[in-house]
Short mmCIF file of C-alpha atoms in Angstrom, two decimals:
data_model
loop_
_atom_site.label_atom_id
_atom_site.label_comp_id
_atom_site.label_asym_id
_atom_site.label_seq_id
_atom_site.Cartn_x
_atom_site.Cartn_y
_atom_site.Cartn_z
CA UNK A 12 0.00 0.00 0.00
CA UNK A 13 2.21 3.12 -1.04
CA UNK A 14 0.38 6.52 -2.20
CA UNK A 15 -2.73 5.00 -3.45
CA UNK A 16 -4.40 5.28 0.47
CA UNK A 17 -3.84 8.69 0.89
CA UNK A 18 -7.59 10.42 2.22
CA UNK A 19 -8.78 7.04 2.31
CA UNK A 20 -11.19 5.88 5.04
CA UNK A 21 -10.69 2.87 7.06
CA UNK A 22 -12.97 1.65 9.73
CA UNK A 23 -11.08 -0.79 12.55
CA UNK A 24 -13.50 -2.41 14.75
CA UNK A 25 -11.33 -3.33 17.78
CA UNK A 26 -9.06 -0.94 17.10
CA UNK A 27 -8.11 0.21 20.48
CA UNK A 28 -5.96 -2.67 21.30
CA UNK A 29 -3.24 -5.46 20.33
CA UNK A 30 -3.71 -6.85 16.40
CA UNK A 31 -6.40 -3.73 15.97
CA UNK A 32 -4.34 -0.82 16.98
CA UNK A 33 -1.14 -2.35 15.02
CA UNK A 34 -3.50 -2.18 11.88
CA UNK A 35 -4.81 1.12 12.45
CA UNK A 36 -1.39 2.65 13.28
CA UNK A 37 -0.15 1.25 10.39
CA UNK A 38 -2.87 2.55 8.21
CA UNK A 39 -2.65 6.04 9.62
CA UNK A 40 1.56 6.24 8.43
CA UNK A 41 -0.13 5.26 5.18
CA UNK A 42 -2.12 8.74 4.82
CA UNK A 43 -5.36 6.69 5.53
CA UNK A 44 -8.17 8.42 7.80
CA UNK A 45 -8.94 5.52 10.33
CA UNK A 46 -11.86 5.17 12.39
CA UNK A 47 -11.02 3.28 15.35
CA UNK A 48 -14.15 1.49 17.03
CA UNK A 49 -14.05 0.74 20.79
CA UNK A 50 -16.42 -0.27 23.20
CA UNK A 51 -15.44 -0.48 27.06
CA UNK A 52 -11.94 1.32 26.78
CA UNK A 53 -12.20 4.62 25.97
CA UNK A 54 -8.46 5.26 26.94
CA UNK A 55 -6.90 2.31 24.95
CA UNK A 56 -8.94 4.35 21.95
CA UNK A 57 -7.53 7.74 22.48
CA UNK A 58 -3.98 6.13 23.01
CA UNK A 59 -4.19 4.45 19.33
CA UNK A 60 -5.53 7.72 18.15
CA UNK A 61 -2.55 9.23 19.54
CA UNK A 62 -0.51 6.66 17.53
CA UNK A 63 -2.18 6.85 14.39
CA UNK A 64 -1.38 11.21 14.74
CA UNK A 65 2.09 10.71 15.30
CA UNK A 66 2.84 8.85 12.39
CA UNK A 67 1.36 11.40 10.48
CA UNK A 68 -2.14 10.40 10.02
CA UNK A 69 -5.53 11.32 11.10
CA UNK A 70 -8.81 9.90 12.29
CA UNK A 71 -11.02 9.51 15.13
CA UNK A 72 -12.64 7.34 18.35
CA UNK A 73 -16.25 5.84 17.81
CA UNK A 74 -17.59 3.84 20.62
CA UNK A 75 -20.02 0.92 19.11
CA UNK A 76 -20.86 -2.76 20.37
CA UNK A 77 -20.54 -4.24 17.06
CA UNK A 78 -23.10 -6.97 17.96
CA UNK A 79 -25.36 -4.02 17.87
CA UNK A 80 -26.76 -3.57 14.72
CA UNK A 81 -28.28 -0.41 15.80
CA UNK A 82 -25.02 0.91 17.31
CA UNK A 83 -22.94 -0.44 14.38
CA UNK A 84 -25.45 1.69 11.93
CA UNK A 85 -25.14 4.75 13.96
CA UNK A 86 -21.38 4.57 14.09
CA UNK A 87 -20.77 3.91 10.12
CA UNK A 88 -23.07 6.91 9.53
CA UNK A 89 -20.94 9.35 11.81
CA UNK A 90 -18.00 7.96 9.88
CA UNK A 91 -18.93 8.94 6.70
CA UNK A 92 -20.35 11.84 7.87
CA UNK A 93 -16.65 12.88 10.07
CA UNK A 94 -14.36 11.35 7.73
CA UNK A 95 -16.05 10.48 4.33
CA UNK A 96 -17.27 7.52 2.57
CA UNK A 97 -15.70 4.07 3.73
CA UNK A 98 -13.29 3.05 1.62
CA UNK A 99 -12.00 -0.31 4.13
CA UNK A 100 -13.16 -2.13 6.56
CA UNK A 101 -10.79 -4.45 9.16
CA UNK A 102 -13.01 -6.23 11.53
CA UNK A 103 -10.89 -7.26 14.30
CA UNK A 104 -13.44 -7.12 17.22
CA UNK A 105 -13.32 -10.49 19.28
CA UNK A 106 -13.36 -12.46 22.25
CA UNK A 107 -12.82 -16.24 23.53
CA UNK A 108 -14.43 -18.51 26.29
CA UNK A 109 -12.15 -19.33 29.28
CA UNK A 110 -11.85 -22.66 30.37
CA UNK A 111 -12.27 -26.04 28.79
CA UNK A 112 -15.22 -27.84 27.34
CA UNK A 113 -16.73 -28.83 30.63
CA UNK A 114 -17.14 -25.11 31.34
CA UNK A 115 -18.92 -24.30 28.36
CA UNK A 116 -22.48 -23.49 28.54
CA UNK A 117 -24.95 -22.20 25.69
CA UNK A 118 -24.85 -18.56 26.86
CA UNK A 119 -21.16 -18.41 26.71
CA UNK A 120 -21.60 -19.93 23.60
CA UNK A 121 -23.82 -17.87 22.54
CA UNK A 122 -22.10 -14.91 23.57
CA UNK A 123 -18.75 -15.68 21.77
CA UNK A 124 -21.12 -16.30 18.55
CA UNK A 125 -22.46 -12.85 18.92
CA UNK A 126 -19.32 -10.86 19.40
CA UNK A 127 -17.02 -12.93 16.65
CA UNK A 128 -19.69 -13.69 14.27
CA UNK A 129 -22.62 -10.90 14.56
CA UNK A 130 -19.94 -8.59 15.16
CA UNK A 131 -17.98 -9.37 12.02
CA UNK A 132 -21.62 -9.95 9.83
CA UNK A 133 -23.05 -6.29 11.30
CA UNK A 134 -20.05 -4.05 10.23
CA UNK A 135 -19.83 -5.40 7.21
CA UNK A 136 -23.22 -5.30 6.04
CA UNK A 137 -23.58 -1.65 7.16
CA UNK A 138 -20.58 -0.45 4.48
CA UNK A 139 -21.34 -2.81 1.42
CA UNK A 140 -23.92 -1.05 0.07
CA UNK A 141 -22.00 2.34 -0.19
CA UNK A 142 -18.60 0.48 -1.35
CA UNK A 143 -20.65 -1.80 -4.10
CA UNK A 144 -22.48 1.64 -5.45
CA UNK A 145 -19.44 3.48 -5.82
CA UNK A 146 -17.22 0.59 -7.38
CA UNK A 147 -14.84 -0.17 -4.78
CA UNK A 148 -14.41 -1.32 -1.58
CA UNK A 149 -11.83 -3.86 0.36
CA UNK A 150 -12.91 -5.45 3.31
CA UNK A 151 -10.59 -8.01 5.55
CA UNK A 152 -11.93 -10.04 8.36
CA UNK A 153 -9.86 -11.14 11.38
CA UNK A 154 -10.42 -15.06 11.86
CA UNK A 155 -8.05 -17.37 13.69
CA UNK A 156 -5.90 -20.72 12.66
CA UNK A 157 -8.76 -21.93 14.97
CA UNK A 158 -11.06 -22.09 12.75
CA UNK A 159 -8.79 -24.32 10.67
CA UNK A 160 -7.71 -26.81 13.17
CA UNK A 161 -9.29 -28.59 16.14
CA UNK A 162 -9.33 -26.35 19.01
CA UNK A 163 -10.72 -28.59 21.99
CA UNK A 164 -10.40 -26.18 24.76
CA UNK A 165 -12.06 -23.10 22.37
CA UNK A 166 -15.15 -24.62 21.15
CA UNK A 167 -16.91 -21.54 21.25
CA UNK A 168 -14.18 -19.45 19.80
CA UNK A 169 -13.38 -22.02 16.80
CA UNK A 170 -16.39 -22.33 16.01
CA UNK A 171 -17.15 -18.58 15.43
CA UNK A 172 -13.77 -18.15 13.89
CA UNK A 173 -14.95 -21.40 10.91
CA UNK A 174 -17.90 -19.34 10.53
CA UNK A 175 -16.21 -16.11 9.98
CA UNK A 176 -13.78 -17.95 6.85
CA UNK A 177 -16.99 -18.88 5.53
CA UNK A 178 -18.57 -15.60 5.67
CA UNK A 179 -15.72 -13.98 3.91
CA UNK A 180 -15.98 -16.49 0.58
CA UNK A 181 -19.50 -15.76 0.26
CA UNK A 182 -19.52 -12.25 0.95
CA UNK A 183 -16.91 -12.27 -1.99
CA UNK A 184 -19.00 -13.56 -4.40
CA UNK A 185 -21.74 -11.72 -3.67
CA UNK A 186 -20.00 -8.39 -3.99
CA UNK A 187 -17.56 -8.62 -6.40
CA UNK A 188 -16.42 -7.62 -8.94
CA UNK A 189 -15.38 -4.25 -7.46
CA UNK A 190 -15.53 -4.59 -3.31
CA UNK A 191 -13.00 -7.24 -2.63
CA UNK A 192 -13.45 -9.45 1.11
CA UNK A 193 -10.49 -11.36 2.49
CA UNK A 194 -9.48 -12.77 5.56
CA UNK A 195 -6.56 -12.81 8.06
CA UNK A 196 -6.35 -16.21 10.28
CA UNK A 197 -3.21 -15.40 12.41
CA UNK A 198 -1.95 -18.16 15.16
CA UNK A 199 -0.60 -17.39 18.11
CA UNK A 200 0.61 -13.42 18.60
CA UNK A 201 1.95 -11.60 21.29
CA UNK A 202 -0.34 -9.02 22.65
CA UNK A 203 -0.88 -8.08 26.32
CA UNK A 204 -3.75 -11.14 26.43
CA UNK A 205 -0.64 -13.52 26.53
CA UNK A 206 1.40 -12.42 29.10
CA UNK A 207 -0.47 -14.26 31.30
CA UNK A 208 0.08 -17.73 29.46
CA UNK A 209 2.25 -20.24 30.91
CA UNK A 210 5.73 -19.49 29.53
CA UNK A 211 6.11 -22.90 28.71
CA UNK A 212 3.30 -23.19 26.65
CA UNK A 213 4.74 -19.87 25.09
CA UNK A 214 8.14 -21.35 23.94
CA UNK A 215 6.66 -24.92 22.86
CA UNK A 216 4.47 -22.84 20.85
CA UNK A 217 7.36 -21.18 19.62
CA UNK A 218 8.76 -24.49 18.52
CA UNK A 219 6.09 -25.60 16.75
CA UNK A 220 6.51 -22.93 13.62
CA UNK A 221 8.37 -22.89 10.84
CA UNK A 222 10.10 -19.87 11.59
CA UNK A 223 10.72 -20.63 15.79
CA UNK A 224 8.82 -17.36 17.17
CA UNK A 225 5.42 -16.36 18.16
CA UNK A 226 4.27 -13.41 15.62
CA UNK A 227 3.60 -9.87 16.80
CA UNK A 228 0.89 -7.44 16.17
CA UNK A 229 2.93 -5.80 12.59
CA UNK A 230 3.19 -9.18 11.29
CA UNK A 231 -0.76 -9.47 11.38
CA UNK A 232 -1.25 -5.62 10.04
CA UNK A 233 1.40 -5.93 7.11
CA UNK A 234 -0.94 -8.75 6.09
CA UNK A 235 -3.79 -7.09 6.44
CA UNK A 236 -2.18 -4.26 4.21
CA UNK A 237 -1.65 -5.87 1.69
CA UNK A 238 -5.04 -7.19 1.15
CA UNK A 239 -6.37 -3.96 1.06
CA UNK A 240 -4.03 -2.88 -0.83
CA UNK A 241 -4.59 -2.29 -5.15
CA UNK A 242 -1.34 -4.75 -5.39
CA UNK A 243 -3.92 -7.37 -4.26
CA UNK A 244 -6.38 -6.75 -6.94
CA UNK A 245 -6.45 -10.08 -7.68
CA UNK A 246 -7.17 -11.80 -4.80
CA UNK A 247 -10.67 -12.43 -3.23
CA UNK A 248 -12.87 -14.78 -1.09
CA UNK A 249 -9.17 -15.92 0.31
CA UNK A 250 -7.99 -16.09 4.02
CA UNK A 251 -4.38 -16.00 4.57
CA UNK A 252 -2.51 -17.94 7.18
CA UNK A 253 -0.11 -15.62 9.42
CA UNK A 254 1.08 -18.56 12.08
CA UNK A 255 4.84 -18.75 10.75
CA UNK A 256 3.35 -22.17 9.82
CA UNK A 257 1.72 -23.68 12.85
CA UNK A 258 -1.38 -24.84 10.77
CA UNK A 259 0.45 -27.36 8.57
CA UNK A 260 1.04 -29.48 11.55
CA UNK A 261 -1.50 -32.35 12.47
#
């Protein structure tokens, strides 16, 4: 992505921390406006914001439960009507279940559904219209390696993250030629949700890739970059692995 984004607009849903503040500072040194959607930490939002100015971009904080279509509509209109039309979407909003399968019930179930799935669905419905009617669009959706391989402990979570790579081939076909939808399915990256792992679960984790380290958040937004990007023209309907090659194992 070089000088084609400049006065863009991007819309990050859970953009105020970890893989979705990497992507929108990384937009924002790319001359793109980014709209960075939070919805319990204000603070985390104003910090990205912060980023996203001092590497020479621009934007602003919108505050929206993307399971919420109501709130999702409300928050794509102030967008447009802020920074312009939407030109990109990244939905990175998310959450897993804790515990194993013995602790999962149908409303946490349900819950992770709603966040992952609804939340992912909502946004993107609400900018399609405006992105098919003016003849271009790229949208990229934040799944999980998850969704790819069994996940006993995450039932919840790979199940919503299956649904989303699923979501993004249809929406493809549906509203292509000229909005392109991809996906991002990243393995295991460092954000401030893992420092409380087990460190030996860390660096057995680390063992298992290809390349013998977890990723971090800019491995995940260069990714997601590219995909919006014109150099990916091409390519639709696809999810990329980002997992240093964790998901070719059995």
């Amino acid at each position: 992505m070089t000088d084609e984004a400049l006065g863009r607009v991007a819309l990050v849903t859970g953009g105020s921390r970890g893989i979705g503040r990497a992507i929108a500072e990384a937009l924002g040194k790319r001359g793109v406006k980014v709209a960075i959607n939070w919805v319990t930490n204000e603070l985390a939002a104003q910090k990205t914001l912060e980023e996203v100015r001092a590497g020479g971009g621009d934007g602003a904080t919108y505050q929206a439960d993307v399971a919420s279509e109501r709130e999702v509509g409300k928050m794509v209109t102030a967008v447009e009507s802020d920074l312009g039309p939407i030109d990109m979407l990244v939905t990175s909003a998310g959450i897993m279940e804790a515990g194993g399968y013995q602790q999962l019930d149908l409303e946490t179930f349900q819950q992770v559904m709603r966040v992952n799935v609804e939340g992912t669905f909502l946004p993107v419905m609400a900018v399609k219209d405006g992105m098919i009617a003016r003849g271009r669009g790229s949208i990229v959706c934040i799944s999980s390696i998850a969704g790819l391989r069994s996940r006993p402990r995450v039932i919840a979570y790979s199940t919503s993250k299956a649904a989303v790579i699923g979501f993004v081939r249809s929406c493809a076909g549906a509203f292509g030629p000229n909005v392109r939808v991809n996906g991002i399915a990243p393995g295991l990256i460092r954000t401030d949700m893992t420092e409380s792992m087990d460190p030996d679960v860390l660096a057995g984790m680390e063992q298992e890739a290809f390349v013998k380290r977890l990723g971090v958040p800019s491995d995940i937004s260069a990714a997601v970059l590219f995909l919006l990007s014109d150099g990916a023209g091409f390519i639709s309907g696809q999810t990329f692995v980002v997992d240093g090659g964790r998901v070719t194992l059995p």
